[in-house]
PDB file of C-alpha atoms in Angstrom:
ATOM      1  CA  MET A   1       0.000   0.000   0.000  1.00  0.00           C
ATOM      2  CA  ASP A   2       1.319   3.434  -0.909  1.00  0.00           C
ATOM      3  CA  HIS A   3       1.004   5.318   2.389  1.00  0.00           C
ATOM      4  CA  SER A   4       1.902   8.645   0.811  1.00  0.00           C
ATOM      5  CA  THR A   5      -1.597   8.934  -0.649  1.00  0.00           C
ATOM      6  CA  HIS A   6      -3.496   7.277   2.190  1.00  0.00           C
ATOM      7  CA  ASP A   7      -6.271   9.583   3.359  1.00  0.00           C
ATOM      8  CA  HIS A   8      -6.176  11.037   6.866  1.00  0.00           C
ATOM      9  CA  GLY A   9      -9.085  13.368   7.346  1.00  0.00           C
ATOM     10  CA  GLY A  10      -8.832  14.616   3.771  1.00  0.00           C
ATOM     11  CA  ARG A  11      -5.059  15.191   4.000  1.00  0.00           C
ATOM     12  CA  PRO A  12      -2.314  12.831   2.810  1.00  0.00           C
ATOM     13  CA  HIS A  13       0.609  12.001   5.082  1.00  0.00           C
ATOM     14  CA  GLY A  14       2.919  14.943   5.637  1.00  0.00           C
ATOM     15  CA  THR A  15       0.216  17.616   5.562  1.00  0.00           C
ATOM     16  CA  ALA A  16      -0.968  17.704   9.156  1.00  0.00           C
ATOM     17  CA  THR A  17      -2.025  21.207  10.121  1.00  0.00           C
ATOM     18  CA  TRP A  18      -0.690  23.148  13.079  1.00  0.00           C
ATOM     19  CA  GLY A  19      -4.283  23.482  14.287  1.00  0.00           C
ATOM     20  CA  THR A  20      -4.666  19.703  14.418  1.00  0.00           C
ATOM     21  CA  ALA A  21      -1.341  19.380  16.232  1.00  0.00           C
ATOM     22  CA  VAL A  22      -2.293  22.075  18.746  1.00  0.00           C
ATOM     23  CA  LYS A  23      -5.639  20.369  19.463  1.00  0.00           C
ATOM     24  CA  ALA A  24      -3.950  16.988  19.913  1.00  0.00           C
ATOM     25  CA  THR A  25      -1.332  18.508  22.211  1.00  0.00           C
ATOM     26  CA  LEU A  26      -3.935  20.372  24.267  1.00  0.00           C
ATOM     27  CA  HIS A  27      -5.842  17.094  24.611  1.00  0.00           C
ATOM     28  CA  CYS A  28      -2.689  15.412  25.866  1.00  0.00           C
ATOM     29  CA  LEU A  29      -1.729  18.362  28.064  1.00  0.00           C
ATOM     30  CA  THR A  30      -5.123  18.358  29.763  1.00  0.00           C
ATOM     31  CA  GLY A  31      -4.819  14.743  30.875  1.00  0.00           C
ATOM     32  CA  CYS A  32      -1.165  15.134  31.805  1.00  0.00           C
ATOM     33  CA  ALA A  33      -1.799  18.319  33.766  1.00  0.00           C
ATOM     34  CA  ILE A  34      -4.664  16.829  35.755  1.00  0.00           C
ATOM     35  CA  GLY A  35      -2.627  13.754  36.631  1.00  0.00           C
ATOM     36  CA  GLU A  36       0.600  15.564  37.306  1.00  0.00           C
ATOM     37  CA  ILE A  37      -0.931  18.310  39.429  1.00  0.00           C
ATOM     38  CA  LEU A  38      -2.910  15.730  41.400  1.00  0.00           C
ATOM     39  CA  GLY A  39       0.235  13.652  41.958  1.00  0.00           C
ATOM     40  CA  MET A  40       2.326  16.653  42.968  1.00  0.00           C
ATOM     41  CA  VAL A  41      -0.374  17.915  45.314  1.00  0.00           C
ATOM     42  CA  ILE A  42      -0.844  14.477  46.933  1.00  0.00           C
ATOM     43  CA  GLY A  43       2.896  13.843  47.306  1.00  0.00           C
ATOM     44  CA  THR A  44       3.622  17.334  48.591  1.00  0.00           C
ATOM     45  CA  ALA A  45       0.660  17.351  50.988  1.00  0.00           C
ATOM     46  CA  LEU A  46       1.709  13.994  52.410  1.00  0.00           C
ATOM     47  CA  GLY A  47       5.293  15.193  52.836  1.00  0.00           C
ATOM     48  CA  TRP A  48       6.708  12.570  50.470  1.00  0.00           C
ATOM     49  CA  GLY A  49      10.186  12.952  49.064  1.00  0.00           C
ATOM     50  CA  ASN A  50      10.872  14.181  45.562  1.00  0.00           C
ATOM     51  CA  VAL A  51      11.251  10.797  43.881  1.00  0.00           C
ATOM     52  CA  PRO A  52       8.013   9.170  45.115  1.00  0.00           C
ATOM     53  CA  THR A  53       6.108  12.393  44.432  1.00  0.00           C
ATOM     54  CA  MET A  54       7.411  12.561  40.853  1.00  0.00           C
ATOM     55  CA  VAL A  55       6.725   8.855  40.279  1.00  0.00           C
ATOM     56  CA  LEU A  56       3.127   9.332  41.451  1.00  0.00           C
ATOM     57  CA  ALA A  57       2.708  12.488  39.368  1.00  0.00           C
ATOM     58  CA  ILE A  58       4.099  10.870  36.209  1.00  0.00           C
ATOM     59  CA  GLY A  59       2.028   7.719  36.733  1.00  0.00           C
ATOM     60  CA  LEU A  60      -1.148   9.761  37.162  1.00  0.00           C
ATOM     61  CA  ALA A  61      -0.252  11.914  34.133  1.00  0.00           C
ATOM     62  CA  PHE A  62      -0.087   8.790  31.960  1.00  0.00           C
ATOM     63  CA  LEU A  63      -3.265   7.387  33.527  1.00  0.00           C
ATOM     64  CA  PHE A  64      -5.299  10.557  32.934  1.00  0.00           C
ATOM     65  CA  GLY A  65      -3.690  11.203  29.544  1.00  0.00           C
ATOM     66  CA  TYR A  66      -4.608   7.729  28.289  1.00  0.00           C
ATOM     67  CA  SER A  67      -8.053   7.789  29.911  1.00  0.00           C
ATOM     68  CA  PHE A  68      -9.207  10.830  27.922  1.00  0.00           C
ATOM     69  CA  THR A  69      -8.560   8.996  24.642  1.00  0.00           C
ATOM     70  CA  LEU A  70      -9.762   5.671  25.997  1.00  0.00           C
ATOM     71  CA  PHE A  71     -13.161   7.028  27.015  1.00  0.00           C
ATOM     72  CA  ALA A  72     -13.559   8.879  23.701  1.00  0.00           C
ATOM     73  CA  VAL A  73     -12.959   5.780  21.584  1.00  0.00           C
ATOM     74  CA  LEU A  74     -15.072   3.608  23.880  1.00  0.00           C
ATOM     75  CA  ARG A  75     -17.961   6.047  23.329  1.00  0.00           C
ATOM     76  CA  ALA A  76     -17.330   5.724  19.595  1.00  0.00           C
ATOM     77  CA  GLY A  77     -18.075   1.995  19.888  1.00  0.00           C
ATOM     78  CA  LEU A  78     -14.670   0.305  20.121  1.00  0.00           C
ATOM     79  CA  GLY A  79     -14.294  -2.680  22.394  1.00  0.00           C
ATOM     80  CA  LEU A  80     -12.089  -2.318  25.463  1.00  0.00           C
ATOM     81  CA  GLY A  81      -9.069  -4.141  24.001  1.00  0.00           C
ATOM     82  CA  ALA A  82      -9.137  -2.157  20.767  1.00  0.00           C
ATOM     83  CA  ALA A  83      -9.723   1.091  22.684  1.00  0.00           C
ATOM     84  CA  ILE A  84      -6.678   0.439  24.875  1.00  0.00           C
ATOM     85  CA  ARG A  85      -4.526  -0.241  21.788  1.00  0.00           C
ATOM     86  CA  VAL A  86      -5.739   2.989  20.166  1.00  0.00           C
ATOM     87  CA  ALA A  87      -5.057   5.020  23.330  1.00  0.00           C
ATOM     88  CA  LEU A  88      -1.553   3.573  23.661  1.00  0.00           C
ATOM     89  CA  ALA A  89      -0.783   4.208  19.974  1.00  0.00           C
ATOM     90  CA  ALA A  90      -2.290   7.686  20.041  1.00  0.00           C
ATOM     91  CA  ASP A  91      -0.803   9.086  23.218  1.00  0.00           C
ATOM     92  CA  THR A  92       2.368   7.289  24.321  1.00  0.00           C
ATOM     93  CA  VAL A  93       4.897   9.454  22.474  1.00  0.00           C
ATOM     94  CA  SER A  94       3.040  12.687  23.198  1.00  0.00           C
ATOM     95  CA  ILE A  95       2.687  11.979  26.921  1.00  0.00           C
ATOM     96  CA  THR A  96       6.281  10.765  27.179  1.00  0.00           C
ATOM     97  CA  VAL A  97       7.702  13.896  25.536  1.00  0.00           C
ATOM     98  CA  MET A  98       5.447  16.107  27.620  1.00  0.00           C
ATOM     99  CA  GLU A  99       6.412  14.390  30.877  1.00  0.00           C
ATOM    100  CA  LEU A 100      10.130  14.376  30.109  1.00  0.00           C
ATOM    101  CA  VAL A 101      10.163  18.089  29.332  1.00  0.00           C
ATOM    102  CA  ASP A 102       7.824  19.151  32.131  1.00  0.00           C
ATOM    103  CA  ASN A 103       9.612  17.156  34.806  1.00  0.00           C
ATOM    104  CA  ALA A 104      13.028  18.282  33.578  1.00  0.00           C
ATOM    105  CA  ILE A 105      11.913  21.908  33.923  1.00  0.00           C
ATOM    106  CA  ILE A 106      10.618  21.275  37.439  1.00  0.00           C
ATOM    107  CA  ALA A 107      13.742  19.332  38.472  1.00  0.00           C
ATOM    108  CA  LEU A 108      16.088  21.967  37.033  1.00  0.00           C
ATOM    109  CA  THR A 109      14.293  24.970  38.555  1.00  0.00           C
ATOM    110  CA  PRO A 110      16.253  25.783  41.717  1.00  0.00           C
ATOM    111  CA  GLY A 111      14.129  25.156  44.799  1.00  0.00           C
ATOM    112  CA  ALA A 112      11.045  23.946  42.914  1.00  0.00           C
ATOM    113  CA  MET A 113      11.299  20.360  44.130  1.00  0.00           C
ATOM    114  CA  ASP A 114      11.391  21.534  47.736  1.00  0.00           C
ATOM    115  CA  ALA A 115       8.654  24.164  47.387  1.00  0.00           C
ATOM    116  CA  HIS A 116       5.343  23.711  49.177  1.00  0.00           C
ATOM    117  CA  LEU A 117       1.821  23.977  47.765  1.00  0.00           C
ATOM    118  CA  THR A 118       1.535  27.514  49.117  1.00  0.00           C
ATOM    119  CA  ASP A 119       4.733  28.675  47.381  1.00  0.00           C
ATOM    120  CA  GLY A 120       4.490  30.564  44.123  1.00  0.00           C
ATOM    121  CA  LEU A 121       7.653  28.767  43.003  1.00  0.00           C
ATOM    122  CA  PHE A 122       5.838  25.405  43.141  1.00  0.00           C
ATOM    123  CA  TRP A 123       3.078  26.607  40.826  1.00  0.00           C
ATOM    124  CA  SER A 124       5.244  28.718  38.525  1.00  0.00           C
ATOM    125  CA  ALA A 125       7.674  25.842  37.921  1.00  0.00           C
ATOM    126  CA  LEU A 126       4.812  23.430  37.310  1.00  0.00           C
ATOM    127  CA  LEU A 127       2.933  25.750  34.949  1.00  0.00           C
ATOM    128  CA  GLY A 128       6.132  26.921  33.266  1.00  0.00           C
ATOM    129  CA  GLY A 129       7.051  23.289  32.692  1.00  0.00           C
ATOM    130  CA  PHE A 130       3.679  22.654  31.070  1.00  0.00           C
ATOM    131  CA  THR A 131       4.132  25.681  28.822  1.00  0.00           C
ATOM    132  CA  VAL A 132       7.566  24.584  27.604  1.00  0.00           C
ATOM    133  CA  ALA A 133       6.344  20.976  27.243  1.00  0.00           C
ATOM    134  CA  PHE A 134       3.423  22.173  25.105  1.00  0.00           C
ATOM    135  CA  LEU A 135       5.756  24.177  22.846  1.00  0.00           C
ATOM    136  CA  ILE A 136       8.066  21.187  22.338  1.00  0.00           C
ATOM    137  CA  THR A 137       5.366  18.510  22.058  1.00  0.00           C
ATOM    138  CA  THR A 138       3.223  20.334  19.467  1.00  0.00           C
ATOM    139  CA  PRO A 139       5.745  19.957  16.596  1.00  0.00           C
ATOM    140  CA  VAL A 140       6.320  16.323  17.620  1.00  0.00           C
ATOM    141  CA  ASN A 141       2.571  15.699  17.364  1.00  0.00           C
ATOM    142  CA  LYS A 142       2.392  17.528  14.027  1.00  0.00           C
ATOM    143  CA  TRP A 143       5.161  15.340  12.643  1.00  0.00           C
ATOM    144  CA  MET A 144       3.509  12.145  13.918  1.00  0.00           C
ATOM    145  CA  ILE A 145      -0.001  13.063  12.727  1.00  0.00           C
ATOM    146  CA  GLY A 146       1.429  13.890   9.309  1.00  0.00           C
ATOM    147  CA  ARG A 147       2.689  10.315   9.123  1.00  0.00           C
ATOM    148  CA  GLY A 148      -0.578   8.763  10.284  1.00  0.00           C
ATOM    149  CA  LYS A 149       0.799   8.042  13.766  1.00  0.00           C
ATOM    150  CA  GLY A 150       0.061   9.312  17.256  1.00  0.00           C
ATOM    151  CA  HIS A 151      -3.215  11.149  17.606  1.00  0.00           C
ATOM    152  CA  ALA A 152      -4.034  10.465  13.945  1.00  0.00           C
ATOM    153  CA  VAL A 153      -5.090   6.914  14.904  1.00  0.00           C
ATOM    154  CA  VAL A 154      -7.903   8.355  17.037  1.00  0.00           C
ATOM    155  CA  HIS A 155      -9.439  10.284  14.159  1.00  0.00           C
ATOM    156  CA  ALA A 156     -10.461   7.068  12.425  1.00  0.00           C
ATOM    157  CA  HIS A 157     -12.726   6.354  15.402  1.00  0.00           C
ATOM    158  CA  HIS A 158     -14.437   9.733  15.847  1.00  0.00           C
TER     159      HIS A 158
END
């Protein structure tokens, strides 16, 4: 099969729009942000150390990130096994890039890992990390969607 002419929402591979990439990245960012903020809040509130707090936050970011896609494709009529495969194919790279960038920003911001929930540094590092992660992940998603990968696999089920 010649994948260069395969149809993806009326566009052949390589012609993903920035708008599509932004929407896919915002979708990913929403799930990641909910999970990561929840994990950071729980870990910080419980007085956990940096490593267990980050592990919880990253785990919840993946859980919430995947769940948004999973529920959408389940509503579209896919069975659970197929929906899980679609969510994994659609979101793994996007969530991974987003989490690597966001957590690197937080870890490299002096004092951010030791800041408390009431500190502006905690929230500014977290939100700044999301902003930088969004800016880096959007072109990654555009590239993947243009090749029929990543979030493009979800569009066949909407």
